[in-house]
Every structure is written in C-alpha cells, then in structure tokens.
Amino acid sequence: MSTLKDVAKRAGVSISTVSRALADNSHIGEKTKERIRQIADELEYSPNYIARSLKTKGSMTLAYLIPDIENLLYPSLAVAVEKQARALGYSLLLCNTFDDPDLMNKYVRQLQSRFVDGFLFSTSLRKGLNNEAITYLKSLNYPCVSLMRNSPDNTDSVIVDNTLGAEKAVDFLVAQGHREIVFIAGSDNLELYQERFAGYKKGLKKHSIPYSDELVWPGFKGTQRIVSQVAKEKIESGKCPKAIFCASDPLAIDLLKTLHDCKLSVPEQVSVIGFDNLRVSEIFYPSLTTIEQPFFEMGKAAVKLLVAQIENPNKRNEPNLIFETKVIVRESVKLSEVK
Amino acid sequence: MSTLKDVAKRAGVSISTVSRALADNSHIGEKTKERIRQIADELEYSPNYIARSLKTKGSMTLAYLIPDIENLLYPSLAVAVEKQARALGYSLLLCNTFDDPDLMNKYVRQLQSRFVDGFLFSTSLRKGLNNEAITYLKSLNYPCVSLMRNSPDNTDSVIVDNTLGAEKAVDFLVAQGHREIVFIAGSDNLELYQERFAGYKKGLKKHSIPYSDELVWPGFKGTQRIVSQVAKEKIESGKCPKAIFCASDPLAIDLLKTLHDCKLSVPEQVSVIGFDNLRVSEIFYPSLTTIEQPFFEMGKAAVKLLVAQIENPNKRNEPNLIFETKVIVRESVKLSEVK
DNA sequence: GTGCTCAATGCAATCGTTTGCATTACTGGA
DNA sequence: TCCAGTAATGCAAACGATTGCATTGAGCAC
C-alpha cells in the first residue's frame, strides 16, 4: 500500500501537493496534476480512509442497524436503503443486532468513533425499555433516523400509517361481504402492532360490527410466533371464522399453512388478509391478499432524511414522514360476487 | 466526545499514562489506574477507534460481502457468521454488492483501508470473469475466505460437496421408485450449479438410467428465474415427469407454485426435490423435500478459518473445507410404499 | 552517604491524511 | 528594471491514539 508520501517522493514534490493534486484542487498546475495522477496510478495509490477520516471527521458512510436479518422485511428495506445511499454518494454498512441492547451499543459506539456519518435503525422499541444506543446518539446530536418504527426522543422517522392500513384491511373484507373477522395479533410490545390492532377495532366500529375479545387470537408469545398452535386449537374446537386478518405477512403465511393442514380451503372456506406485502407473499398459494407498505420508497426517503441531517446539521425537518398503505388484491380473500 | 488528552489533563498525568492505565498495562501503579479509570468514566471517555486503528492497523472487525441480501440463503449465512465472529471477539459488517464488480472493488478498498481485519465473501464467480476485488486482496495477502463458493487464487473456501449432494438427491428419488427424473438447471455460469448438474448425471448413470438432454429444463435465463414459464409449457405440451429435481430451493418453490396452478398435485402426481434447505422450504405445502447444506456450521467454520489467517498470517491451512449434505425428507416426494 | 535496582511515569515520534499560512516563482505593466 | 499580483508549491500543525525509550524517584544494601 503506497501512501501520499511515496507518491510525493517519486514525483519530487511535497505531500500537500500530491494531496491537493489528487483532490483536483485548483491551486495546482495542470501538468503537475497530470503527472501526479500518473505516478499515483503507477504506484497503485489508494487513499487511507482511516487517516482521512481522522482529519475530516467524516467517512461518507451510513450504517443501518437491523434487528433480525432473517426477517424477510429487512433485506428488502436494506436494498432500498443501499441503493439510495449509493445514489447520494454514501456507502452502507449493515449490522445485525438481534435487538440486543448491548450489541447495539457496541456497534453504535464503534461505528460512531469510526466516523460513520449517520445511522438508520429499525429497532424494535419495546415498550418502556428505552433504547440506550439511540438515546446516546441523540444526546450527541448525531444524525439518525428510524425506519418503520416511530421512535422516542423525537428522532426523525419514516413510518407507515398502521392504523389506517389496518382499517383498510377491514374495509376491504367488509366490502367483500365479510362481517365475522378474526384478528391475529402481533407481539404486543411493539407499537406498530398496537396501532394495527387499533385500526382493526376502528374498522369494526365504522361498520357497526360488534367487537369482542373472542375475535382476537394471539399470534405471538414473546418473540415466538404461535399462530399455528392457536389456530389449530380454535379450529379443532369448531371456531373457524370466515375471514381472518393477520397483523403481519409472516403470521398470515403460517396461518395459510395451518389452514391447509386442517384441510380448510382458502379462500373458499376462509379468507385471509395479511399486512406487509413481503416478496414471498406473492408466491404462496393461494397468493396472499395483503396491505402493502411501500418499502422501497420508505427506505429511500429515510436515507434522504438522514443525508439532509448530515449536510444541514442545524435545520430540522418534519419529525415524522408517514407513508400510505394500499390493499393488494390477490387470491387469499374471496371476492364478493356482486362486485 | 472526550479524548485521552482530556482525561490526562483532568488527572494531571500524561496521555501515555492514561493510555496505559486504561489498557491495564502493568507499568502503571494500581492507585493511579483506579483514579484514571474513575475520571475516564466521569468524562464518558470512549476510545477513538479510528485513531487506534491508524496506529495498530487492526480493528477487530470482519466484513462479509453478500451478493444479494434478498436471496434467502444469505441472511441465514450472515447470522451464522455474525454469531461466530462475535464469539471470537470480532464485529461484523455486512455489505450488499449486487455482484457488481465495481461496487465490490469500492467496498473492499474502503474497508481494507479502514483496517477491517479480514473479508468473507459469497460472491458469484462468473466463469471467465475473474473477480478483481478478490485478486486485489490476494495480491496484498489480505486474509479472506470464500463461503459457499470455490474461489480462484486458491483462497481458502468453505463449500459443500455439490456433486455428491445432487447424487444423493437422485439416489433418494430412485430409492422411492422413480426412474423418470427431470433436472431443472441453475444458471450455468455458476460453478456450483454445474457441479449439481454433474452430480445429477452421475446419479443417473449409477442407476443405469439413460440420460438425455430432454430431461434437463432450463431454470434460468441470465439471472432471471424462468422455471414457471418453462414448466408450464412442458406440462401443457403433455410432458410431465413423475419426479423433478431442482438445482435450488428457490427454483423448487417456483415450481411448486406452477404445479399447483396447473392443478397437478404434489407428491401424488409429481414428486419434487430441491437443494439448499432454506428456512422457507419447510413452511411451503407440501413442505419441500430437499438437500440440506449445513449453513450454520459452514458460516462458523468460515469465520474460524478467517480468524486463523488473521492471527497466524504465516501458517497456511487447508485451502478447502468441504461439508457434507444430507437429504431432508418432507412431503414433496412420494415415498415408495414398500419402504 | 553512595550507588544500584526497579517501578512508575513522561516525552516524543509515529500512523497517513488535510489544510491554513508562508513562501517561491513567474507574469505583465509602468 | 522593478514591483505588484497571482499562481504554484511547501511547511508544519493538527486529528487521537500507541509505544520505545528516557527520566524520575523511592527503596534498599553496602
């Protein structure tokens, strides 16, 4: 690895001249620049980003902290984030945190002192349990934005209108003639699941459908999905509704399999609607009718927000960017015939 | 952000003393150490990793270059790699490269000059097209290991015996009484798919089943999966075999859907076996019988190999670590009754 | 009291850049 | 011919840590 010094020696000029020549600084003569560039090429000079960062306190790098890379949601988001980051000249580092607060802390401190310019995170904020890593970043006034999660400390965030989305799901089912709608709930320490639950109840109310706790089946026990067992029990005890709204696509997919195992046909006997529109949801059969979150746009928006923070540290933007959901009609919901 | 200097000033000692005290160096008196630690705590000192790396030329960080994070294979590998890396005291950075040579080059140069200690990659080596980024790393004698891909320049690699795996798939189908076995091929510029194809042919031969090109259906056109169209055409023209061996699970999943759409029941009318054992393969219905690659162990082994390289730069290990596959019996292959 | 050892601490160079300021060299106008 | 003005270049101080070597001073044996 050759350094500026090596190039300078070979070119018979000072280090600063080389530095400026390669940065295409206007104070250096054209022929000198050309000669230096040539020598740098010959010596295969490549800048030491560490040294540069030490001086400039920046790195043109963003980090995206992912709670669980095996959750199908995040890879899609990561791709969107990566593409937009690159479009704006930044590199992206991905870190899988397993939602472990200690690990997040470690990553954040490490990356921050490596001059990562800003952070994106989709961390699952558990109720009550405040996230130390984020509080720390905010206390330093470090650029960061929360993606798919609303966040405390009024961090900028890019989210989806979960309540309205869930309401749309209910609207859609009702429009297809369903009035007996079971809700499979997400894990209850995630705010986004509570919002979807609220939207479900709101939807029922709007259509004057009486709500009862019986209508809600738990989809999670802690971080474990238990839809399959729950659904099996309910069905075996004869309580199978005509329509089921799942708080997320993974829940819906599990349910689809359970229904298949129970020899219930979808959508003829039971209609199922999900929430997310993961890429796999389309290839299941019946393909899943679901509520789409515009991942790609959201990822891009989050990066734009973050870069805006980095480049204008003083200016504050809107704290929350809220995206709209959309019903994606596929095969898992039986359509009303009159329609 | 306070620095060593700040702590030193407050403690009334020199910077070196602070540095040594915090590193628990034996040349520093116990009471001094204690006092310095206390002050460091008060000032919330946290080391500047950049500056440290500039000096030590290391960072206790590994990077894993992933070709396509949306491919279900890689998140699983990433988790294995991450866990093992952490167990050995290293952090892991993930980079999605879309298999773009320029992008890989950029990431490698950036990370390498940020003193990432070693690289893992699962890059899809296209035939002929040599990968510049890897050649570059090798020329620097930089620690790196290839995961799931055999690699040129005799880079250490952790791979699976694809040929034998494919042979096992054929063996299994034959043992279940199938002798008409179609192979759905992977994209032909990936060596691993060629090996699976070779294993398929070897398997046929072993059981004295005549091979013909008719038996091979293309699964890819470039990087695009085209199984669905191909299978549909073949089936509509009346050529539906009793058993199909897909070169990968994603192909098998696509096929399962196509068969479902064509109203062919699996495994009653057609048996399907895949290769990979992705996590989703289990939740499809019928659940997919497939050839398992031990992702988790492979990811761990790759990290161990890499760290061995980092810590003993001189010693050379075995260039290739070859793992064994295993048949995972689920529902998509009809079992022979006599068995 | 002198000399010696050894533990504790400080000095200063170093890593590879960037950058404000100083310096040099060249140009053209008077 | 001389000077001002500007373009081109170099010097040296940062950035924040690590570390070999020098220094200090206390303790101890003689």
Coordinates of C-alpha atoms in Angstrom, one line a residue, chain B residues 10-334:
Chain B
R10 CA -8.1 16.2 34.4
A11 CA -6.0 13.5 36.1
G12 CA -2.8 15.6 35.9
V13 CA -0.8 12.9 34.2
S14 CA 0.4 12.4 30.7
I15 CA -1.5 11.0 27.8
S16 CA 0.6 7.8 27.7
T17 CA -0.1 7.1 31.3
V18 CA -3.8 7.3 30.7
S19 CA -3.5 5.1 27.6
R20 CA -1.6 2.5 29.5
A21 CA -3.8 2.7 32.6
L22 CA -6.9 2.0 30.5
A23 CA -5.2 -0.8 28.7
D24 CA -4.4 -2.2 32.2
N25 CA -0.7 -2.1 31.5
S26 CA 1.4 -3.4 34.3
H27 CA 3.8 -0.5 34.4
I28 CA 1.2 1.7 36.0
G29 CA 0.5 1.9 39.7
E30 CA -2.7 0.4 41.0
K31 CA -4.0 3.6 42.6
T32 CA -3.2 5.7 39.5
K33 CA -5.0 3.2 37.4
E34 CA -8.1 3.3 39.6
R35 CA -8.1 7.1 39.7
I36 CA -7.8 7.3 35.9
R37 CA -10.5 4.8 35.3
Q38 CA -12.7 6.8 37.5
I39 CA -12.0 10.0 35.7
A40 CA -12.5 8.3 32.3
D41 CA -15.8 7.2 33.5
E42 CA -16.8 10.6 34.6
L43 CA -15.8 12.2 31.3
E44 CA -17.5 9.3 29.5
Y45 CA -14.3 8.6 27.6
S46 CA -14.7 6.2 24.8
P47 CA -11.7 5.4 22.6
N48 CA -11.5 6.7 19.1
Y49 CA -11.3 3.5 17.1
I50 CA -10.1 5.4 14.0
A51 CA -7.1 6.8 15.7
R52 CA -6.4 3.5 17.3
S53 CA -6.6 1.6 14.1
L54 CA -4.4 4.1 12.4
K55 CA -1.7 3.1 14.8
T56 CA -2.4 -0.6 15.3
K57 CA -3.6 -1.4 11.8
G58 CA -6.3 -3.6 13.1
S59 CA -9.9 -3.1 14.0
M60 CA -11.3 -6.4 15.3
T61 CA -13.8 -6.2 12.6
L62 CA -14.7 -8.6 9.8
A63 CA -16.6 -7.8 6.6
Y64 CA -18.9 -10.1 4.8
L65 CA -19.7 -9.3 1.2
I66 CA -23.1 -10.6 0.1
P67 CA -24.1 -10.7 -3.5
D68 CA -27.8 -10.4 -2.9
I69 CA -29.3 -9.9 0.5
E70 CA -32.8 -10.6 -0.8
N71 CA -31.7 -14.1 -1.7
L72 CA -33.0 -16.1 1.3
L73 CA -29.7 -18.0 1.5
Y74 CA -27.5 -15.1 2.7
P75 CA -29.4 -13.9 5.7
S76 CA -29.0 -17.3 7.2
L77 CA -25.4 -17.4 6.5
A78 CA -24.9 -13.9 7.8
V79 CA -26.4 -14.9 11.1
A80 CA -24.1 -17.8 11.5
V81 CA -21.1 -15.7 10.5
E82 CA -22.1 -12.9 12.9
K83 CA -22.5 -15.2 15.9
Q84 CA -19.2 -16.9 15.4
A85 CA -17.4 -13.6 14.8
R86 CA -18.8 -12.2 18.0
A87 CA -17.8 -15.3 19.8
L88 CA -14.2 -14.7 18.8
G89 CA -14.3 -11.1 19.7
Y90 CA -14.9 -9.6 16.3
S91 CA -17.6 -7.3 14.9
L92 CA -19.2 -8.0 11.6
L93 CA -20.0 -5.5 8.9
L94 CA -22.3 -6.7 6.1
C95 CA -22.1 -5.3 2.6
N96 CA -24.6 -6.0 -0.2
T97 CA -22.8 -5.9 -3.5
F98 CA -25.4 -6.9 -6.1
D99 CA -22.4 -8.8 -7.5
D100 CA -21.4 -5.6 -9.1
P101 CA -17.6 -5.8 -9.6
D102 CA -17.1 -2.0 -9.3
L103 CA -19.1 -1.9 -6.1
M104 CA -17.2 -4.8 -4.6
N105 CA -13.9 -3.1 -5.5
K106 CA -15.1 0.1 -3.9
Y107 CA -16.2 -1.6 -0.7
V108 CA -13.1 -3.7 -0.5
R109 CA -10.7 -0.8 -0.8
Q110 CA -12.7 1.3 1.6
L111 CA -12.9 -1.3 4.2
Q112 CA -9.4 -2.5 3.8
S113 CA -8.1 0.9 4.3
R114 CA -10.3 1.2 7.3
F115 CA -8.4 -1.8 8.6
V116 CA -11.1 -4.3 8.5
D117 CA -9.1 -7.4 9.5
G118 CA -10.5 -9.8 7.0
F119 CA -13.1 -10.5 4.4
L120 CA -15.6 -13.2 3.8
F121 CA -17.5 -13.3 0.5
S122 CA -20.0 -15.5 -1.2
T123 CA -19.6 -13.8 -4.5
S124 CA -20.9 -15.5 -7.5
L125 CA -17.8 -16.0 -9.6
R126 CA -18.9 -15.9 -13.1
K127 CA -17.0 -18.2 -15.4
G128 CA -14.1 -16.4 -17.1
L129 CA -14.8 -13.1 -15.4
N130 CA -12.2 -13.0 -12.7
N131 CA -13.1 -11.0 -9.7
E132 CA -10.8 -8.1 -9.4
A133 CA -11.6 -7.3 -5.8
I134 CA -10.6 -10.7 -4.7
T135 CA -7.5 -10.8 -6.8
Y136 CA -6.6 -7.5 -5.3
L137 CA -7.0 -8.8 -1.8
K138 CA -5.0 -11.9 -2.5
S139 CA -2.2 -9.8 -4.1
L140 CA -2.0 -8.0 -0.8
N141 CA -2.0 -11.3 1.0
Y142 CA -5.0 -10.0 2.9
P143 CA -7.0 -12.5 5.0
C144 CA -10.1 -13.6 3.2
V145 CA -12.2 -16.7 2.8
S146 CA -14.9 -17.6 0.3
L147 CA -18.1 -19.1 1.7
M148 CA -20.3 -21.4 -0.4
R149 CA -18.2 -20.7 -3.5
N150 CA -15.0 -22.2 -4.6
S151 CA -12.7 -19.4 -5.5
P152 CA -9.7 -18.9 -7.7
D153 CA -6.3 -17.8 -6.5
N154 CA -6.6 -20.6 -4.0
T155 CA -8.4 -18.6 -1.4
D156 CA -9.5 -20.6 1.5
S157 CA -13.0 -21.7 0.9
V158 CA -15.8 -23.3 2.8
I159 CA -18.0 -25.2 0.4
V160 CA -20.4 -28.1 0.2
D161 CA -20.0 -31.2 -1.9
N162 CA -22.5 -30.2 -4.6
T163 CA -21.8 -33.2 -6.8
L164 CA -22.3 -35.7 -4.1
G165 CA -25.4 -33.8 -2.9
A166 CA -27.0 -33.9 -6.2
E167 CA -26.2 -37.6 -6.4
K168 CA -27.9 -38.1 -3.1
A169 CA -31.0 -36.5 -4.4
V170 CA -31.1 -38.8 -7.4
D171 CA -30.3 -41.8 -5.1
F172 CA -33.2 -40.8 -2.9
L173 CA -35.7 -40.5 -5.8
V174 CA -34.6 -43.8 -7.2
A175 CA -35.0 -45.4 -3.9
Q176 CA -38.5 -44.2 -3.9
G177 CA -39.1 -45.9 -7.2
H178 CA -38.7 -43.0 -9.5
R179 CA -36.7 -43.5 -12.7
E180 CA -38.0 -40.7 -14.8
I181 CA -36.3 -37.7 -13.3
V182 CA -36.2 -34.3 -14.8
F183 CA -33.5 -31.8 -13.7
I184 CA -34.2 -28.1 -13.5
A185 CA -30.8 -26.5 -14.0
G186 CA -29.4 -23.4 -12.3
S187 CA -27.8 -20.5 -14.1
D188 CA -25.0 -22.1 -16.0
N189 CA -22.3 -19.5 -15.2
L190 CA -22.2 -20.6 -11.6
E191 CA -19.8 -23.4 -10.9
L192 CA -21.9 -24.8 -8.1
Y193 CA -24.8 -25.3 -10.5
Q194 CA -22.6 -27.2 -12.9
E195 CA -21.5 -29.4 -10.1
R196 CA -25.1 -30.2 -9.2
F197 CA -25.8 -31.0 -12.8
A198 CA -22.8 -33.3 -12.9
G199 CA -24.0 -35.0 -9.8
Y200 CA -27.4 -35.5 -11.3
K201 CA -25.9 -37.1 -14.4
K202 CA -23.6 -39.2 -12.2
G203 CA -26.6 -40.4 -10.2
L204 CA -28.5 -41.4 -13.3
K205 CA -25.5 -43.3 -14.6
K206 CA -25.1 -45.1 -11.3
H207 CA -28.6 -46.4 -11.5
S208 CA -28.3 -47.1 -15.3
I209 CA -30.9 -44.6 -16.2
P210 CA -30.2 -43.2 -19.7
Y211 CA -29.6 -39.5 -19.8
S212 CA -30.9 -37.3 -22.5
D213 CA -30.9 -33.5 -22.9
E214 CA -34.7 -33.7 -22.9
L215 CA -34.5 -34.4 -19.2
V216 CA -33.0 -31.0 -18.5
W217 CA -35.2 -28.0 -18.2
P218 CA -33.6 -24.6 -18.0
G219 CA -34.4 -22.8 -14.8
F220 CA -32.7 -19.5 -15.6
K221 CA -32.2 -17.1 -18.4
G222 CA -29.3 -15.0 -17.3
T223 CA -30.0 -14.1 -13.7
Q224 CA -33.7 -14.4 -14.1
R225 CA -35.7 -17.4 -13.0
I226 CA -37.8 -18.8 -15.7
V227 CA -38.9 -22.1 -14.2
S228 CA -42.6 -21.1 -14.2
Q229 CA -42.9 -20.4 -17.9
V230 CA -40.7 -23.4 -18.8
A231 CA -42.6 -25.8 -16.6
K232 CA -45.9 -24.5 -17.8
E233 CA -45.0 -25.0 -21.4
K234 CA -43.7 -28.5 -20.9
I235 CA -46.7 -29.5 -18.9
E236 CA -49.2 -28.1 -21.4
S237 CA -47.5 -30.0 -24.1
G238 CA -48.1 -33.1 -22.1
K239 CA -44.6 -33.8 -20.9
C240 CA -44.9 -34.0 -17.2
P241 CA -42.4 -36.3 -15.5
K242 CA -43.1 -38.2 -12.2
A243 CA -40.1 -36.6 -10.5
I244 CA -38.3 -33.3 -10.7
F245 CA -35.0 -32.4 -9.1
C246 CA -34.5 -28.7 -8.8
A247 CA -31.0 -27.3 -8.6
S248 CA -32.0 -25.0 -5.8
D249 CA -34.8 -24.4 -3.4
P250 CA -36.0 -21.1 -4.9
L251 CA -36.4 -23.0 -8.2
A252 CA -38.3 -25.7 -6.4
I253 CA -40.6 -23.2 -4.7
D254 CA -41.4 -21.6 -8.0
L255 CA -42.1 -25.0 -9.5
L256 CA -44.3 -26.0 -6.6
K257 CA -46.5 -22.9 -7.3
T258 CA -46.6 -23.6 -11.0
L259 CA -47.6 -27.2 -10.4
H260 CA -50.3 -26.0 -8.1
D261 CA -51.5 -23.6 -10.7
C262 CA -51.6 -26.4 -13.3
K263 CA -53.7 -28.5 -10.9
L264 CA -51.1 -31.2 -10.5
S265 CA -50.8 -32.5 -7.0
V266 CA -47.5 -32.9 -5.2
P267 CA -46.4 -35.5 -4.4
E268 CA -49.3 -37.7 -5.7
Q269 CA -48.8 -36.9 -9.3
V270 CA -45.3 -35.3 -9.3
S271 CA -42.5 -35.5 -6.8
V272 CA -40.2 -32.5 -6.2
I273 CA -36.9 -32.3 -4.5
G274 CA -34.8 -29.2 -4.0
F275 CA -31.3 -28.3 -3.0
D276 CA -30.4 -25.8 -0.2
N277 CA -32.9 -26.3 2.6
L278 CA -33.8 -22.7 3.0
R279 CA -35.9 -21.8 6.1
V280 CA -39.0 -21.1 4.0
S281 CA -38.8 -24.5 2.3
E282 CA -40.3 -26.0 5.4
I283 CA -43.4 -23.8 5.5
F284 CA -44.5 -24.4 2.0
Y285 CA -47.1 -27.0 1.4
P286 CA -46.4 -29.6 0.6
S287 CA -43.3 -28.9 2.6
L288 CA -40.2 -29.3 0.4
T289 CA -38.0 -32.4 0.5
T290 CA -34.6 -31.2 -0.2
I291 CA -30.8 -31.5 0.2
E292 CA -29.6 -29.7 3.2
Q293 CA -26.4 -27.6 3.3
P294 CA -25.3 -27.1 6.8
F295 CA -25.3 -23.3 6.7
F296 CA -24.8 -22.7 10.3
E297 CA -21.7 -24.9 10.6
M298 CA -20.3 -23.6 7.4
G299 CA -20.7 -20.0 8.4
K300 CA -19.0 -20.7 11.7
A301 CA -16.2 -22.7 10.0
A302 CA -15.6 -19.8 7.6
V303 CA -15.1 -17.4 10.4
K304 CA -12.8 -19.7 12.2
L305 CA -10.7 -20.1 9.1
L306 CA -10.6 -16.4 8.6
V307 CA -9.6 -15.6 12.1
A308 CA -6.9 -18.3 11.9
Q309 CA -5.5 -16.5 8.9
I310 CA -5.6 -13.1 10.7
E311 CA -3.9 -14.4 13.8
N312 CA -1.3 -16.6 12.1
P313 CA -0.5 -14.8 8.9
N314 CA 2.3 -17.2 8.0
K315 CA 0.6 -20.6 8.5
R316 CA -1.5 -21.9 5.7
N317 CA -4.5 -24.0 6.3
E318 CA -6.2 -26.5 4.0
P319 CA -7.4 -24.5 1.1
N320 CA -10.8 -26.1 1.0
L321 CA -13.2 -27.2 3.7
I322 CA -15.8 -29.4 2.2
F323 CA -19.1 -30.1 4.0
E324 CA -21.4 -32.9 3.5
T325 CA -25.1 -32.6 2.5
K326 CA -28.0 -34.5 3.8
V327 CA -31.4 -35.5 2.5
I328 CA -34.2 -33.8 4.4
V329 CA -37.3 -35.9 3.9
R330 CA -40.6 -33.9 3.9
E331 CA -43.7 -34.1 1.9
S332 CA -42.9 -33.1 -1.7
V333 CA -41.6 -36.5 -2.7
K334 CA -43.8 -39.5 -2.8

